[in-house]
mmCIF file with all atom_site columns, C-alpha atoms in Angstrom:
data_model
loop_
_atom_site.group_PDB
_atom_site.id
_atom_site.type_symbol
_atom_site.label_atom_id
_atom_site.label_alt_id
_atom_site.label_comp_id
_atom_site.label_asym_id
_atom_site.label_entity_id
_atom_site.label_seq_id
_atom_site.pdbx_PDB_ins_code
_atom_site.Cartn_x
_atom_site.Cartn_y
_atom_site.Cartn_z
_atom_site.occupancy
_atom_site.B_iso_or_equiv
_atom_site.pdbx_formal_charge
_atom_site.auth_seq_id
_atom_site.auth_comp_id
_atom_site.auth_asym_id
_atom_site.auth_atom_id
_atom_site.pdbx_PDB_model_num
ATOM 1  C CA . UNK A 1 1  ? 140.170 78.077 32.880 1.00 0.00 ? 1  UNK A CA 1
ATOM 2  C CA . UNK A 1 2  ? 141.254 79.673 36.280 1.00 0.00 ? 2  UNK A CA 1
ATOM 3  C CA . UNK A 1 3  ? 141.417 83.309 36.885 1.00 0.00 ? 3  UNK A CA 1
ATOM 4  C CA . UNK A 1 4  ? 141.301 85.858 39.554 1.00 0.00 ? 4  UNK A CA 1
ATOM 5  C CA . UNK A 1 5  ? 139.943 89.122 40.227 1.00 0.00 ? 5  UNK A CA 1
ATOM 6  C CA . UNK A 1 6  ? 143.028 90.462 37.761 1.00 0.00 ? 6  UNK A CA 1
ATOM 7  C CA . UNK A 1 7  ? 142.532 88.396 34.991 1.00 0.00 ? 7  UNK A CA 1
ATOM 8  C CA . UNK A 1 8  ? 145.324 86.336 35.597 1.00 0.00 ? 8  UNK A CA 1
ATOM 9  C CA . UNK A 1 9  ? 145.972 82.272 36.335 1.00 0.00 ? 9  UNK A CA 1
ATOM 10 C CA . UNK A 1 10 ? 146.132 81.687 40.380 1.00 0.00 ? 10 UNK A CA 1
ATOM 11 C CA . UNK A 1 11 ? 149.735 80.985 41.198 1.00 0.00 ? 11 UNK A CA 1
ATOM 12 C CA . UNK A 1 12 ? 149.906 76.859 41.141 1.00 0.00 ? 12 UNK A CA 1
ATOM 13 C CA . UNK A 1 13 ? 151.473 74.680 43.720 1.00 0.00 ? 13 UNK A CA 1
ATOM 14 C CA . UNK A 1 14 ? 152.637 72.368 40.410 1.00 0.00 ? 14 UNK A CA 1
ATOM 15 C CA . UNK A 1 15 ? 152.759 74.901 37.728 1.00 0.00 ? 15 UNK A CA 1
ATOM 16 C CA . UNK A 1 16 ? 154.378 71.979 35.242 1.00 0.00 ? 16 UNK A CA 1
ATOM 17 C CA . UNK A 1 17 ? 150.401 71.001 35.731 1.00 0.00 ? 17 UNK A CA 1
ATOM 18 C CA . UNK A 1 18 ? 147.886 72.176 33.522 1.00 0.00 ? 18 UNK A CA 1
ATOM 19 C CA . UNK A 1 19 ? 144.338 73.776 35.628 1.00 0.00 ? 19 UNK A CA 1
ATOM 20 C CA . UNK A 1 20 ? 142.312 71.174 33.025 1.00 0.00 ? 20 UNK A CA 1
ATOM 21 C CA . UNK A 1 21 ? 140.892 68.125 32.993 1.00 0.00 ? 21 UNK A CA 1
ATOM 22 C CA . UNK A 1 22 ? 143.681 66.117 31.986 1.00 0.00 ? 22 UNK A CA 1
ATOM 23 C CA . UNK A 1 23 ? 146.361 67.984 35.020 1.00 0.00 ? 23 UNK A CA 1
ATOM 24 C CA . UNK A 1 24 ? 143.579 67.102 37.074 1.00 0.00 ? 24 UNK A CA 1
ATOM 25 C CA . UNK A 1 25 ? 144.014 63.524 36.348 1.00 0.00 ? 25 UNK A CA 1
ATOM 26 C CA . UNK A 1 26 ? 147.883 63.467 35.986 1.00 0.00 ? 26 UNK A CA 1
ATOM 27 C CA . UNK A 1 27 ? 147.932 65.014 39.700 1.00 0.00 ? 27 UNK A CA 1
ATOM 28 C CA . UNK A 1 28 ? 146.072 62.512 40.689 1.00 0.00 ? 28 UNK A CA 1
ATOM 29 C CA . UNK A 1 29 ? 147.882 59.920 39.228 1.00 0.00 ? 29 UNK A CA 1
ATOM 30 C CA . UNK A 1 30 ? 151.496 60.956 40.137 1.00 0.00 ? 30 UNK A CA 1
ATOM 31 C CA . UNK A 1 31 ? 150.102 61.112 43.935 1.00 0.00 ? 31 UNK A CA 1
ATOM 32 C CA . UNK A 1 32 ? 148.952 57.800 43.448 1.00 0.00 ? 32 UNK A CA 1
ATOM 33 C CA . UNK A 1 33 ? 152.183 56.307 41.736 1.00 0.00 ? 33 UNK A CA 1
ATOM 34 C CA . UNK A 1 34 ? 154.155 58.393 44.146 1.00 0.00 ? 34 UNK A CA 1
ATOM 35 C CA . UNK A 1 35 ? 152.128 55.907 47.328 1.00 0.00 ? 35 UNK A CA 1
ATOM 36 C CA . UNK A 1 36 ? 152.378 52.611 45.493 1.00 0.00 ? 36 UNK A CA 1
ATOM 37 C CA . UNK A 1 37 ? 155.963 53.117 45.564 1.00 0.00 ? 37 UNK A CA 1
ATOM 38 C CA . UNK A 1 38 ? 156.665 53.327 48.958 1.00 0.00 ? 38 UNK A CA 1
ATOM 39 C CA . UNK A 1 39 ? 158.829 50.687 50.542 1.00 0.00 ? 39 UNK A CA 1
ATOM 40 C CA . UNK A 1 40 ? 157.293 47.582 52.239 1.00 0.00 ? 40 UNK A CA 1
ATOM 41 C CA . UNK A 1 41 ? 154.097 48.355 51.034 1.00 0.00 ? 41 UNK A CA 1
ATOM 42 C CA . UNK A 1 42 ? 152.906 51.194 53.702 1.00 0.00 ? 42 UNK A CA 1
ATOM 43 C CA . UNK A 1 43 ? 151.760 53.539 51.021 1.00 0.00 ? 43 UNK A CA 1
ATOM 44 C CA . UNK A 1 44 ? 148.214 51.993 51.662 1.00 0.00 ? 44 UNK A CA 1
ATOM 45 C CA . UNK A 1 45 ? 146.210 54.889 49.885 1.00 0.00 ? 45 UNK A CA 1
ATOM 46 C CA . UNK A 1 46 ? 144.902 58.522 48.666 1.00 0.00 ? 46 UNK A CA 1
ATOM 47 C CA . UNK A 1 47 ? 142.141 60.304 50.246 1.00 0.00 ? 47 UNK A CA 1
ATOM 48 C CA . UNK A 1 48 ? 141.204 62.812 47.227 1.00 0.00 ? 48 UNK A CA 1
ATOM 49 C CA . UNK A 1 49 ? 138.545 65.521 48.680 1.00 0.00 ? 49 UNK A CA 1
ATOM 50 C CA . UNK A 1 50 ? 136.679 67.086 45.984 1.00 0.00 ? 50 UNK A CA 1
ATOM 51 C CA . UNK A 1 51 ? 133.432 69.159 47.117 1.00 0.00 ? 51 UNK A CA 1
ATOM 52 C CA . UNK A 1 52 ? 132.320 70.341 43.903 1.00 0.00 ? 52 UNK A CA 1
ATOM 53 C CA . UNK A 1 53 ? 131.499 73.439 44.719 1.00 0.00 ? 53 UNK A CA 1
ATOM 54 C CA . UNK A 1 54 ? 130.346 76.057 41.656 1.00 0.00 ? 54 UNK A CA 1
ATOM 55 C CA . UNK A 1 55 ? 132.300 78.931 41.842 1.00 0.00 ? 55 UNK A CA 1
ATOM 56 C CA . UNK A 1 56 ? 132.012 79.739 45.291 1.00 0.00 ? 56 UNK A CA 1
ATOM 57 C CA . UNK A 1 57 ? 135.584 81.405 46.362 1.00 0.00 ? 57 UNK A CA 1
ATOM 58 C CA . UNK A 1 58 ? 134.421 81.580 49.544 1.00 0.00 ? 58 UNK A CA 1
ATOM 59 C CA . UNK A 1 59 ? 135.119 77.703 49.692 1.00 0.00 ? 59 UNK A CA 1
ATOM 60 C CA . UNK A 1 60 ? 138.808 77.301 49.003 1.00 0.00 ? 60 UNK A CA 1
ATOM 61 C CA . UNK A 1 61 ? 139.939 78.375 44.974 1.00 0.00 ? 61 UNK A CA 1
ATOM 62 C CA . UNK A 1 62 ? 138.175 80.201 42.939 1.00 0.00 ? 62 UNK A CA 1
ATOM 63 C CA . UNK A 1 63 ? 139.420 78.502 40.066 1.00 0.00 ? 63 UNK A CA 1
ATOM 64 C CA . UNK A 1 64 ? 136.689 75.856 38.247 1.00 0.00 ? 64 UNK A CA 1
ATOM 65 C CA . UNK A 1 65 ? 139.231 74.129 36.559 1.00 0.00 ? 65 UNK A CA 1
ATOM 66 C CA . UNK A 1 66 ? 139.965 73.176 40.035 1.00 0.00 ? 66 UNK A CA 1
ATOM 67 C CA . UNK A 1 67 ? 136.585 70.589 40.724 1.00 0.00 ? 67 UNK A CA 1
ATOM 68 C CA . UNK A 1 68 ? 135.608 67.410 38.745 1.00 0.00 ? 68 UNK A CA 1
ATOM 69 C CA . UNK A 1 69 ? 132.454 68.962 37.358 1.00 0.00 ? 69 UNK A CA 1
ATOM 70 C CA . UNK A 1 70 ? 132.177 72.073 34.411 1.00 0.00 ? 70 UNK A CA 1
ATOM 71 C CA . UNK A 1 71 ? 129.045 74.708 35.547 1.00 0.00 ? 71 UNK A CA 1
ATOM 72 C CA . UNK A 1 72 ? 126.174 75.935 33.524 1.00 0.00 ? 72 UNK A CA 1
ATOM 73 C CA . UNK A 1 73 ? 125.496 79.116 34.041 1.00 0.00 ? 73 UNK A CA 1
ATOM 74 C CA . UNK A 1 74 ? 122.854 79.867 31.489 1.00 0.00 ? 74 UNK A CA 1
ATOM 75 C CA . UNK A 1 75 ? 119.773 79.146 33.370 1.00 0.00 ? 75 UNK A CA 1
ATOM 76 C CA . UNK A 1 76 ? 121.323 81.655 36.959 1.00 0.00 ? 76 UNK A CA 1
ATOM 77 C CA . UNK A 1 77 ? 119.984 82.011 39.038 1.00 0.00 ? 77 UNK A CA 1
ATOM 78 C CA . UNK A 1 78 ? 119.578 78.052 39.003 1.00 0.00 ? 78 UNK A CA 1
ATOM 79 C CA . UNK A 1 79 ? 123.052 76.066 38.208 1.00 0.00 ? 79 UNK A CA 1
ATOM 80 C CA . UNK A 1 80 ? 123.527 72.627 36.833 1.00 0.00 ? 80 UNK A CA 1
ATOM 81 C CA . UNK A 1 81 ? 126.953 71.268 37.050 1.00 0.00 ? 81 UNK A CA 1
ATOM 82 C CA . UNK A 1 82 ? 128.135 68.652 34.197 1.00 0.00 ? 82 UNK A CA 1
ATOM 83 C CA . UNK A 1 83 ? 130.797 66.051 35.000 1.00 0.00 ? 83 UNK A CA 1
ATOM 84 C CA . UNK A 1 84 ? 134.196 66.102 33.583 1.00 0.00 ? 84 UNK A CA 1
ATOM 85 C CA . UNK A 1 85 ? 136.108 63.232 32.431 1.00 0.00 ? 85 UNK A CA 1
ATOM 86 C CA . UNK A 1 86 ? 137.900 63.359 35.791 1.00 0.00 ? 86 UNK A CA 1
ATOM 87 C CA . UNK A 1 87 ? 135.435 62.879 37.868 1.00 0.00 ? 87 UNK A CA 1
ATOM 88 C CA . UNK A 1 88 ? 136.268 59.136 37.217 1.00 0.00 ? 88 UNK A CA 1
ATOM 89 C CA . UNK A 1 89 ? 139.853 59.932 38.743 1.00 0.00 ? 89 UNK A CA 1
ATOM 90 C CA . UNK A 1 90 ? 139.991 56.386 40.192 1.00 0.00 ? 90 UNK A CA 1
ATOM 91 C CA . UNK A 1 91 ? 138.928 54.478 37.783 1.00 0.00 ? 91 UNK A CA 1
ATOM 92 C CA . UNK A 1 92 ? 140.973 51.483 36.896 1.00 0.00 ? 92 UNK A CA 1
ATOM 93 C CA . UNK A 1 93 ? 144.105 52.187 39.852 1.00 0.00 ? 93 UNK A CA 1
#
């Protein structure tokens, strides 16, 4: 779950979309639907950048649910990332 230094979730640009794997899928698929609806076929594509950093707040959000991988810190300092279902975000689009 996404938290900041005070233990609360950070402010989201779309608070109605949950910070979760289903939320990732919902948000991107909504963007794709909007692009597809641009008149005269002018909506040509969507670029989604997901840097796959694991718990590096210096690179962006402190929210683990903003990435497409689930980090496993059990063998620290070795960190392993396991792909989430949302890694297939563009499948069948």
